[in-house]
């Protein structure tokens, strides 16, 4: 063994490294696309969230059902002209708890919302 790499071995290593590099570049490209799509999706959802009141008051019944279903993922329970739900969207609950204007409207735990 003289410490030298045979030409065939070197060419095999180069092909393997180039293949790995091409795969990594493709992964990087996909991650970049996913990151851009995620940023776009977040902007759209924040816009919807900020305009939820006006959207609800002007949208169709189908859209109102979607908004309510997104806010309250579980079914409503009706009792004596009142209703409650056992669950509320965790993101909306966090926003309500951390928004000074909305803090005044929270008077119950999520499983006691009436």
mmCIF file of N, CA and C in Angstrom:
data_model
loop_
_atom_site.group_PDB
_atom_site.id
_atom_site.type_symbol
_atom_site.label_atom_id
_atom_site.label_comp_id
_atom_site.label_asym_id
_atom_site.label_seq_id
_atom_site.Cartn_x
_atom_site.Cartn_y
_atom_site.Cartn_z
ATOM 1 N N UNK A 1 0.849 -1.169 0.000
ATOM 2 C CA UNK A 1 0.000 0.000 0.000
ATOM 3 C C UNK A 1 0.892 1.228 0.000
ATOM 4 N N UNK A 2 0.821 2.020 -1.004
ATOM 5 C CA UNK A 2 1.671 3.202 -1.108
ATOM 6 C C UNK A 2 0.920 4.497 -0.793
ATOM 7 N N UNK A 3 -0.361 4.420 -0.324
ATOM 8 C CA UNK A 3 -1.140 5.598 0.043
ATOM 9 C C UNK A 3 -1.798 6.275 -1.136
ATOM 10 N N UNK A 4 -1.754 5.691 -2.287
ATOM 11 C CA UNK A 4 -2.380 6.278 -3.467
ATOM 12 C C UNK A 4 -3.703 5.587 -3.740
ATOM 13 N N UNK A 5 -4.648 6.353 -4.306
ATOM 14 C CA UNK A 5 -5.960 5.816 -4.660
ATOM 15 C C UNK A 5 -5.931 5.434 -6.140
ATOM 16 N N UNK A 6 -6.437 4.281 -6.393
ATOM 17 C CA UNK A 6 -6.521 3.828 -7.781
ATOM 18 C C UNK A 6 -7.546 4.684 -8.540
ATOM 19 N N UNK A 7 -7.346 4.862 -9.802
ATOM 20 C CA UNK A 7 -8.216 5.704 -10.627
ATOM 21 C C UNK A 7 -9.668 5.230 -10.596
ATOM 22 N N UNK A 8 -9.883 3.912 -10.656
ATOM 23 C CA UNK A 8 -11.249 3.375 -10.624
ATOM 24 C C UNK A 8 -11.914 3.686 -9.289
ATOM 25 N N UNK A 9 -11.181 3.529 -8.204
ATOM 26 C CA UNK A 9 -11.723 3.822 -6.874
ATOM 27 C C UNK A 9 -12.051 5.312 -6.741
ATOM 28 N N UNK A 10 -11.165 6.139 -7.255
ATOM 29 C CA UNK A 10 -11.375 7.586 -7.200
ATOM 30 C C UNK A 10 -12.624 7.970 -7.993
ATOM 31 N N UNK A 11 -12.774 7.448 -9.193
ATOM 32 C CA UNK A 11 -13.931 7.759 -10.032
ATOM 33 C C UNK A 11 -15.233 7.281 -9.384
ATOM 34 N N UNK A 12 -15.193 6.136 -8.738
ATOM 35 C CA UNK A 12 -16.366 5.618 -8.023
ATOM 36 C C UNK A 12 -16.745 6.558 -6.878
ATOM 37 N N UNK A 13 -15.745 7.013 -6.119
ATOM 38 C CA UNK A 13 -16.006 7.938 -5.011
ATOM 39 C C UNK A 13 -16.571 9.254 -5.536
ATOM 40 N N UNK A 14 -16.023 9.769 -6.617
ATOM 41 C CA UNK A 14 -16.484 11.033 -7.193
ATOM 42 C C UNK A 14 -17.945 10.909 -7.626
ATOM 43 N N UNK A 15 -18.305 9.811 -8.299
ATOM 44 C CA UNK A 15 -19.688 9.601 -8.734
ATOM 45 C C UNK A 15 -20.625 9.545 -7.522
ATOM 46 N N UNK A 16 -20.217 8.832 -6.486
ATOM 47 C CA UNK A 16 -21.038 8.709 -5.277
ATOM 48 C C UNK A 16 -21.225 10.071 -4.608
ATOM 49 N N UNK A 17 -20.172 10.850 -4.495
ATOM 50 C CA UNK A 17 -20.251 12.170 -3.865
ATOM 51 C C UNK A 17 -21.109 13.113 -4.712
ATOM 52 N N UNK A 18 -20.960 13.060 -6.026
ATOM 53 C CA UNK A 18 -21.773 13.912 -6.898
ATOM 54 C C UNK A 18 -23.259 13.547 -6.785
ATOM 55 N N UNK A 19 -23.554 12.264 -6.694
ATOM 56 C CA UNK A 19 -24.938 11.826 -6.526
ATOM 57 C C UNK A 19 -25.497 12.326 -5.199
ATOM 58 N N UNK A 20 -24.703 12.184 -4.135
ATOM 59 C CA UNK A 20 -25.140 12.677 -2.827
ATOM 60 C C UNK A 20 -25.338 14.185 -2.839
ATOM 61 N N UNK A 21 -24.438 14.905 -3.479
ATOM 62 C CA UNK A 21 -24.524 16.358 -3.564
ATOM 63 C C UNK A 21 -25.789 16.774 -4.327
ATOM 64 N N UNK A 22 -26.074 16.091 -5.413
ATOM 65 C CA UNK A 22 -27.273 16.403 -6.191
ATOM 66 C C UNK A 22 -28.529 16.162 -5.339
ATOM 67 N N UNK A 23 -28.535 15.084 -4.579
ATOM 68 C CA UNK A 23 -29.666 14.795 -3.697
ATOM 69 C C UNK A 23 -29.829 15.862 -2.626
ATOM 70 N N UNK A 24 -28.727 16.302 -2.046
ATOM 71 C CA UNK A 24 -28.776 17.347 -1.017
ATOM 72 C C UNK A 24 -29.249 18.681 -1.593
ATOM 73 N N UNK A 25 -28.797 18.996 -2.806
ATOM 74 C CA UNK A 25 -29.244 20.232 -3.445
ATOM 75 C C UNK A 25 -30.743 20.191 -3.715
ATOM 76 N N UNK A 26 -31.259 19.041 -4.111
ATOM 77 C CA UNK A 26 -32.696 18.897 -4.344
ATOM 78 C C UNK A 26 -33.470 19.046 -3.028
ATOM 79 N N UNK A 27 -32.960 18.458 -1.958
ATOM 80 C CA UNK A 27 -33.597 18.618 -0.646
ATOM 81 C C UNK A 27 -33.614 20.083 -0.229
ATOM 82 N N UNK A 28 -32.507 20.778 -0.462
ATOM 83 C CA UNK A 28 -32.425 22.197 -0.118
ATOM 84 C C UNK A 28 -33.450 22.992 -0.929
ATOM 85 N N UNK A 29 -33.583 22.669 -2.197
ATOM 86 C CA UNK A 29 -34.545 23.359 -3.054
ATOM 87 C C UNK A 29 -35.971 23.126 -2.557
ATOM 88 N N UNK A 30 -36.288 21.888 -2.195
ATOM 89 C CA UNK A 30 -37.621 21.558 -1.692
ATOM 90 C C UNK A 30 -37.911 22.292 -0.380
ATOM 91 N N UNK A 31 -36.910 22.350 0.487
ATOM 92 C CA UNK A 31 -37.093 23.057 1.751
ATOM 93 C C UNK A 31 -37.341 24.537 1.519
ATOM 94 N N UNK A 32 -36.655 25.103 0.564
ATOM 95 C CA UNK A 32 -36.847 26.512 0.231
ATOM 96 C C UNK A 32 -38.259 26.750 -0.284
ATOM 97 N N UNK A 33 -38.734 25.878 -1.150
ATOM 98 C CA UNK A 33 -40.096 25.990 -1.679
ATOM 99 C C UNK A 33 -41.100 25.843 -0.541
ATOM 100 N N UNK A 34 -40.899 24.857 0.323
ATOM 101 C CA UNK A 34 -41.808 24.635 1.439
ATOM 102 C C UNK A 34 -41.818 25.842 2.380
ATOM 103 N N UNK A 35 -40.664 26.444 2.601
ATOM 104 C CA UNK A 35 -40.566 27.608 3.473
ATOM 105 C C UNK A 35 -41.337 28.781 2.882
ATOM 106 N N UNK A 36 -41.183 29.000 1.575
ATOM 107 C CA UNK A 36 -41.905 30.079 0.914
ATOM 108 C C UNK A 36 -43.404 29.833 0.950
ATOM 109 N N UNK A 37 -43.827 28.592 0.719
ATOM 110 C CA UNK A 37 -45.250 28.251 0.747
ATOM 111 C C UNK A 37 -45.796 28.428 2.155
ATOM 112 N N UNK A 38 -45.032 28.026 3.152
ATOM 113 C CA UNK A 38 -45.461 28.177 4.540
ATOM 114 C C UNK A 38 -45.638 29.649 4.889
ATOM 115 N N UNK A 39 -44.696 30.488 4.486
ATOM 116 C CA UNK A 39 -44.801 31.928 4.753
ATOM 117 C C UNK A 39 -46.044 32.502 4.080
ATOM 118 N N UNK A 40 -46.314 32.084 2.857
ATOM 119 C CA UNK A 40 -47.498 32.546 2.141
ATOM 120 C C UNK A 40 -48.775 32.090 2.851
ATOM 121 N N UNK A 41 -48.810 30.833 3.263
ATOM 122 C CA UNK A 41 -49.978 30.300 3.971
ATOM 123 C C UNK A 41 -50.223 31.039 5.277
ATOM 124 N N UNK A 42 -49.153 31.329 6.015
ATOM 125 C CA UNK A 42 -49.286 32.037 7.289
ATOM 126 C C UNK A 42 -49.845 33.435 7.051
ATOM 127 N N UNK A 43 -49.343 34.141 6.036
ATOM 128 C CA UNK A 43 -49.851 35.486 5.727
ATOM 129 C C UNK A 43 -51.339 35.444 5.412
ATOM 130 N N UNK A 44 -51.764 34.461 4.614
ATOM 131 C CA UNK A 44 -53.178 34.342 4.261
ATOM 132 C C UNK A 44 -54.028 34.080 5.496
ATOM 133 N N UNK A 45 -53.567 33.167 6.345
ATOM 134 C CA UNK A 45 -54.351 32.802 7.530
ATOM 135 C C UNK A 45 -54.412 33.944 8.536
ATOM 136 N N UNK A 46 -53.334 34.678 8.682
ATOM 137 C CA UNK A 46 -53.339 35.837 9.578
ATOM 138 C C UNK A 46 -54.306 36.882 9.040
ATOM 139 N N UNK A 47 -54.310 37.093 7.738
ATOM 140 C CA UNK A 47 -55.228 38.046 7.125
ATOM 141 C C UNK A 47 -56.677 37.637 7.393
ATOM 142 N N UNK A 48 -56.967 36.363 7.226
ATOM 143 C CA UNK A 48 -58.320 35.868 7.514
ATOM 144 C C UNK A 48 -58.642 36.087 8.984
ATOM 145 N N UNK A 49 -57.703 35.772 9.863
ATOM 146 C CA UNK A 49 -57.931 35.942 11.297
ATOM 147 C C UNK A 49 -58.181 37.385 11.677
ATOM 148 N N UNK A 50 -57.445 38.302 11.082
ATOM 149 C CA UNK A 50 -57.610 39.715 11.400
ATOM 150 C C UNK A 50 -58.941 40.266 10.880
ATOM 151 N N UNK A 51 -59.453 39.657 9.829
ATOM 152 C CA UNK A 51 -60.704 40.128 9.231
ATOM 153 C C UNK A 51 -61.874 39.189 9.514
ATOM 154 N N UNK A 52 -61.747 38.347 10.521
ATOM 155 C CA UNK A 52 -62.754 37.332 10.796
ATOM 156 C C UNK A 52 -64.131 37.934 11.049
ATOM 157 N N UNK A 53 -64.187 39.017 11.779
ATOM 158 C CA UNK A 53 -65.476 39.631 12.084
ATOM 159 C C UNK A 53 -66.185 40.090 10.817
ATOM 160 N N UNK A 54 -65.478 40.790 9.954
ATOM 161 C CA UNK A 54 -66.112 41.263 8.717
ATOM 162 C C UNK A 54 -66.415 40.093 7.779
ATOM 163 N N UNK A 55 -65.552 39.088 7.763
ATOM 164 C CA UNK A 55 -65.818 37.915 6.931
ATOM 165 C C UNK A 55 -67.085 37.206 7.390
ATOM 166 N N UNK A 56 -67.221 37.057 8.695
ATOM 167 C CA UNK A 56 -68.387 36.346 9.228
ATOM 168 C C UNK A 56 -69.680 37.100 8.932
ATOM 169 N N UNK A 57 -69.636 38.402 9.052
ATOM 170 C CA UNK A 57 -70.867 39.173 8.849
ATOM 171 C C UNK A 57 -71.247 39.291 7.377
ATOM 172 N N UNK A 58 -70.326 39.076 6.469
ATOM 173 C CA UNK A 58 -70.643 39.251 5.053
ATOM 174 C C UNK A 58 -70.637 37.957 4.246
ATOM 175 N N UNK A 59 -70.209 36.864 4.818
ATOM 176 C CA UNK A 59 -70.067 35.625 4.045
ATOM 177 C C UNK A 59 -71.348 34.802 4.011
ATOM 178 N N UNK A 60 -71.309 33.793 3.187
ATOM 179 C CA UNK A 60 -72.432 32.880 3.031
ATOM 180 C C UNK A 60 -72.551 31.958 4.244
ATOM 181 N N UNK A 61 -73.654 31.254 4.306
ATOM 182 C CA UNK A 61 -73.889 30.312 5.398
ATOM 183 C C UNK A 61 -72.801 29.241 5.436
ATOM 184 N N UNK A 62 -72.387 28.773 4.270
ATOM 185 C CA UNK A 62 -71.330 27.759 4.197
ATOM 186 C C UNK A 62 -70.040 28.270 4.841
ATOM 187 N N UNK A 63 -69.684 29.524 4.560
ATOM 188 C CA UNK A 63 -68.475 30.108 5.135
ATOM 189 C C UNK A 63 -68.619 30.311 6.640
ATOM 190 N N UNK A 64 -69.806 30.686 7.087
ATOM 191 C CA UNK A 64 -70.038 30.853 8.521
ATOM 192 C C UNK A 64 -69.885 29.519 9.245
ATOM 193 N N UNK A 65 -70.410 28.462 8.639
ATOM 194 C CA UNK A 65 -70.269 27.124 9.234
ATOM 195 C C UNK A 65 -68.796 26.748 9.306
ATOM 196 N N UNK A 66 -68.021 27.068 8.264
ATOM 197 C CA UNK A 66 -66.583 26.768 8.267
ATOM 198 C C UNK A 66 -65.879 27.543 9.378
ATOM 199 N N UNK A 67 -66.199 28.846 9.537
ATOM 200 C CA UNK A 67 -65.556 29.663 10.570
ATOM 201 C C UNK A 67 -65.872 29.109 11.951
ATOM 202 N N UNK A 68 -67.141 28.781 12.195
ATOM 203 C CA UNK A 68 -67.525 28.241 13.502
ATOM 204 C C UNK A 68 -66.870 26.881 13.717
ATOM 205 N N UNK A 69 -66.855 26.050 12.681
ATOM 206 C CA UNK A 69 -66.228 24.730 12.787
ATOM 207 C C UNK A 69 -64.735 24.811 13.042
ATOM 208 N N UNK A 70 -64.082 25.844 12.498
ATOM 209 C CA UNK A 70 -62.648 26.026 12.741
ATOM 210 C C UNK A 70 -62.381 26.512 14.155
ATOM 211 N N UNK A 71 -63.306 27.285 14.676
ATOM 212 C CA UNK A 71 -63.147 27.820 16.023
ATOM 213 C C UNK A 71 -63.479 26.766 17.073
ATOM 214 N N UNK A 72 -64.554 26.035 16.841
ATOM 215 C CA UNK A 72 -65.016 25.023 17.783
ATOM 216 C C UNK A 72 -65.017 23.667 17.087
ATOM 217 N N UNK A 73 -63.916 22.910 17.182
ATOM 218 C CA UNK A 73 -63.800 21.656 16.429
ATOM 219 C C UNK A 73 -64.746 20.544 16.893
ATOM 220 N N UNK A 74 -65.280 20.652 18.095
ATOM 221 C CA UNK A 74 -66.209 19.622 18.590
ATOM 222 C C UNK A 74 -67.639 20.138 18.472
ATOM 223 N N UNK A 75 -68.579 19.229 18.544
ATOM 224 C CA UNK A 75 -69.987 19.601 18.429
ATOM 225 C C UNK A 75 -70.444 20.440 19.611
ATOM 226 N N UNK A 76 -71.477 21.243 19.368
ATOM 227 C CA UNK A 76 -72.107 22.007 20.437
ATOM 228 C C UNK A 76 -73.081 21.112 21.189
ATOM 229 N N UNK A 77 -73.237 21.373 22.473
ATOM 230 C CA UNK A 77 -74.217 20.676 23.305
ATOM 231 C C UNK A 77 -75.244 21.723 23.707
ATOM 232 N N UNK A 78 -76.514 21.471 23.376
ATOM 233 C CA UNK A 78 -77.581 22.415 23.676
ATOM 234 C C UNK A 78 -78.334 21.966 24.921
ATOM 235 N N UNK A 79 -78.511 22.908 25.855
ATOM 236 C CA UNK A 79 -79.257 22.647 27.092
ATOM 237 C C UNK A 79 -79.990 23.908 27.498
ATOM 238 N N UNK A 80 -81.311 23.844 27.624
ATOM 239 C CA UNK A 80 -82.124 24.939 28.141
ATOM 240 C C UNK A 80 -81.791 26.284 27.494
ATOM 241 N N UNK A 81 -81.913 26.384 26.200
ATOM 242 C CA UNK A 81 -81.673 27.623 25.439
ATOM 243 C C UNK A 81 -80.237 28.136 25.535
ATOM 244 N N UNK A 82 -79.305 27.304 25.943
ATOM 245 C CA UNK A 82 -77.883 27.648 25.971
ATOM 246 C C UNK A 82 -77.121 26.549 25.254
ATOM 247 N N UNK A 83 -75.907 26.843 24.894
ATOM 248 C CA UNK A 83 -75.088 25.818 24.276
ATOM 249 C C UNK A 83 -73.683 25.900 24.844
ATOM 250 N N UNK A 84 -72.977 24.795 24.744
ATOM 251 C CA UNK A 84 -71.584 24.738 25.195
ATOM 252 C C UNK A 84 -70.840 23.764 24.300
ATOM 253 N N UNK A 85 -69.538 23.796 24.409
ATOM 254 C CA UNK A 85 -68.696 22.876 23.658
ATOM 255 C C UNK A 85 -67.569 22.427 24.567
ATOM 256 N N UNK A 86 -67.044 21.263 24.298
ATOM 257 C CA UNK A 86 -65.984 20.735 25.154
ATOM 258 C C UNK A 86 -64.601 21.155 24.692
ATOM 259 N N UNK A 87 -64.529 21.843 23.563
ATOM 260 C CA UNK A 87 -63.208 22.165 23.031
ATOM 261 C C UNK A 87 -63.279 23.447 22.213
ATOM 262 N N UNK A 88 -62.154 24.164 22.182
ATOM 263 C CA UNK A 88 -61.999 25.355 21.340
ATOM 264 C C UNK A 88 -60.629 25.245 20.689
ATOM 265 N N UNK A 89 -60.498 25.776 19.513
ATOM 266 C CA UNK A 89 -59.232 25.752 18.806
ATOM 267 C C UNK A 89 -58.140 26.335 19.704
ATOM 268 N N UNK A 90 -57.077 25.568 19.931
ATOM 269 C CA UNK A 90 -56.027 25.973 20.869
ATOM 270 C C UNK A 90 -55.329 27.255 20.454
ATOM 271 N N UNK A 91 -55.155 27.462 19.172
ATOM 272 C CA UNK A 91 -54.499 28.690 18.693
ATOM 273 C C UNK A 91 -55.374 29.896 19.014
ATOM 274 N N UNK A 92 -56.679 29.776 18.758
ATOM 275 C CA UNK A 92 -57.579 30.885 19.068
ATOM 276 C C UNK A 92 -57.653 31.135 20.566
ATOM 277 N N UNK A 93 -57.652 30.074 21.356
ATOM 278 C CA UNK A 93 -57.670 30.238 22.807
ATOM 279 C C UNK A 93 -56.419 30.988 23.270
ATOM 280 N N UNK A 94 -55.257 30.639 22.717
ATOM 281 C CA UNK A 94 -54.005 31.330 23.083
ATOM 282 C C UNK A 94 -54.087 32.801 22.689
ATOM 283 N N UNK A 95 -54.599 33.069 21.487
ATOM 284 C CA UNK A 95 -54.724 34.459 21.032
ATOM 285 C C UNK A 95 -55.641 35.235 21.971
ATOM 286 N N UNK A 96 -56.762 34.637 22.335
ATOM 287 C CA UNK A 96 -57.692 35.329 23.223
ATOM 288 C C UNK A 96 -57.061 35.598 24.592
ATOM 289 N N UNK A 97 -56.304 34.645 25.088
ATOM 290 C CA UNK A 97 -55.674 34.822 26.397
ATOM 291 C C UNK A 97 -54.557 35.855 26.361
ATOM 292 N N UNK A 98 -53.957 36.058 25.199
ATOM 293 C CA UNK A 98 -52.822 36.967 25.090
ATOM 294 C C UNK A 98 -53.163 38.286 24.395
ATOM 295 N N UNK A 99 -54.410 38.518 24.112
ATOM 296 C CA UNK A 99 -54.846 39.753 23.492
ATOM 297 C C UNK A 99 -55.610 40.559 24.535
ATOM 298 N N UNK A 100 -55.114 41.710 24.880
ATOM 299 C CA UNK A 100 -55.701 42.516 25.954
ATOM 300 C C UNK A 100 -57.173 42.829 25.709
ATOM 301 N N UNK A 101 -57.538 43.112 24.468
ATOM 302 C CA UNK A 101 -58.937 43.424 24.184
ATOM 303 C C UNK A 101 -59.827 42.207 24.374
ATOM 304 N N UNK A 102 -59.316 41.030 24.007
ATOM 305 C CA UNK A 102 -60.134 39.827 24.114
ATOM 306 C C UNK A 102 -60.131 39.226 25.512
ATOM 307 N N UNK A 103 -59.168 39.590 26.355
ATOM 308 C CA UNK A 103 -59.093 39.016 27.694
ATOM 309 C C UNK A 103 -60.363 39.291 28.478
ATOM 310 N N UNK A 104 -60.997 40.420 28.235
ATOM 311 C CA UNK A 104 -62.210 40.782 28.959
ATOM 312 C C UNK A 104 -63.372 39.863 28.610
ATOM 313 N N UNK A 105 -63.334 39.260 27.429
ATOM 314 C CA UNK A 105 -64.448 38.419 26.994
ATOM 315 C C UNK A 105 -64.338 36.986 27.491
ATOM 316 N N UNK A 106 -63.177 36.604 28.001
ATOM 317 C CA UNK A 106 -62.996 35.231 28.469
ATOM 318 C C UNK A 106 -63.459 35.141 29.913
ATOM 319 N N UNK A 107 -64.484 34.344 30.122
ATOM 320 C CA UNK A 107 -64.992 34.197 31.484
ATOM 321 C C UNK A 107 -65.056 32.736 31.921
ATOM 322 N N UNK A 108 -64.692 31.826 31.048
ATOM 323 C CA UNK A 108 -64.815 30.411 31.375
ATOM 324 C C UNK A 108 -63.640 29.631 30.817
ATOM 325 N N UNK A 109 -63.466 28.438 31.329
ATOM 326 C CA UNK A 109 -62.477 27.512 30.798
ATOM 327 C C UNK A 109 -63.009 26.971 29.471
ATOM 328 N N UNK A 110 -62.145 26.411 28.613
ATOM 329 C CA UNK A 110 -62.604 25.934 27.300
ATOM 330 C C UNK A 110 -63.755 24.935 27.376
ATOM 331 N N UNK A 111 -63.799 24.093 28.386
ATOM 332 C CA UNK A 111 -64.880 23.103 28.468
ATOM 333 C C UNK A 111 -66.151 23.681 29.059
ATOM 334 N N UNK A 112 -66.162 24.969 29.394
ATOM 335 C CA UNK A 112 -67.329 25.610 29.960
ATOM 336 C C UNK A 112 -67.809 26.777 29.112
ATOM 337 N N UNK A 113 -67.374 26.870 27.894
ATOM 338 C CA UNK A 113 -67.746 27.999 27.042
ATOM 339 C C UNK A 113 -69.245 27.948 26.765
ATOM 340 N N UNK A 114 -69.902 29.046 27.037
ATOM 341 C CA UNK A 114 -71.350 29.122 26.823
ATOM 342 C C UNK A 114 -71.645 30.288 25.900
#
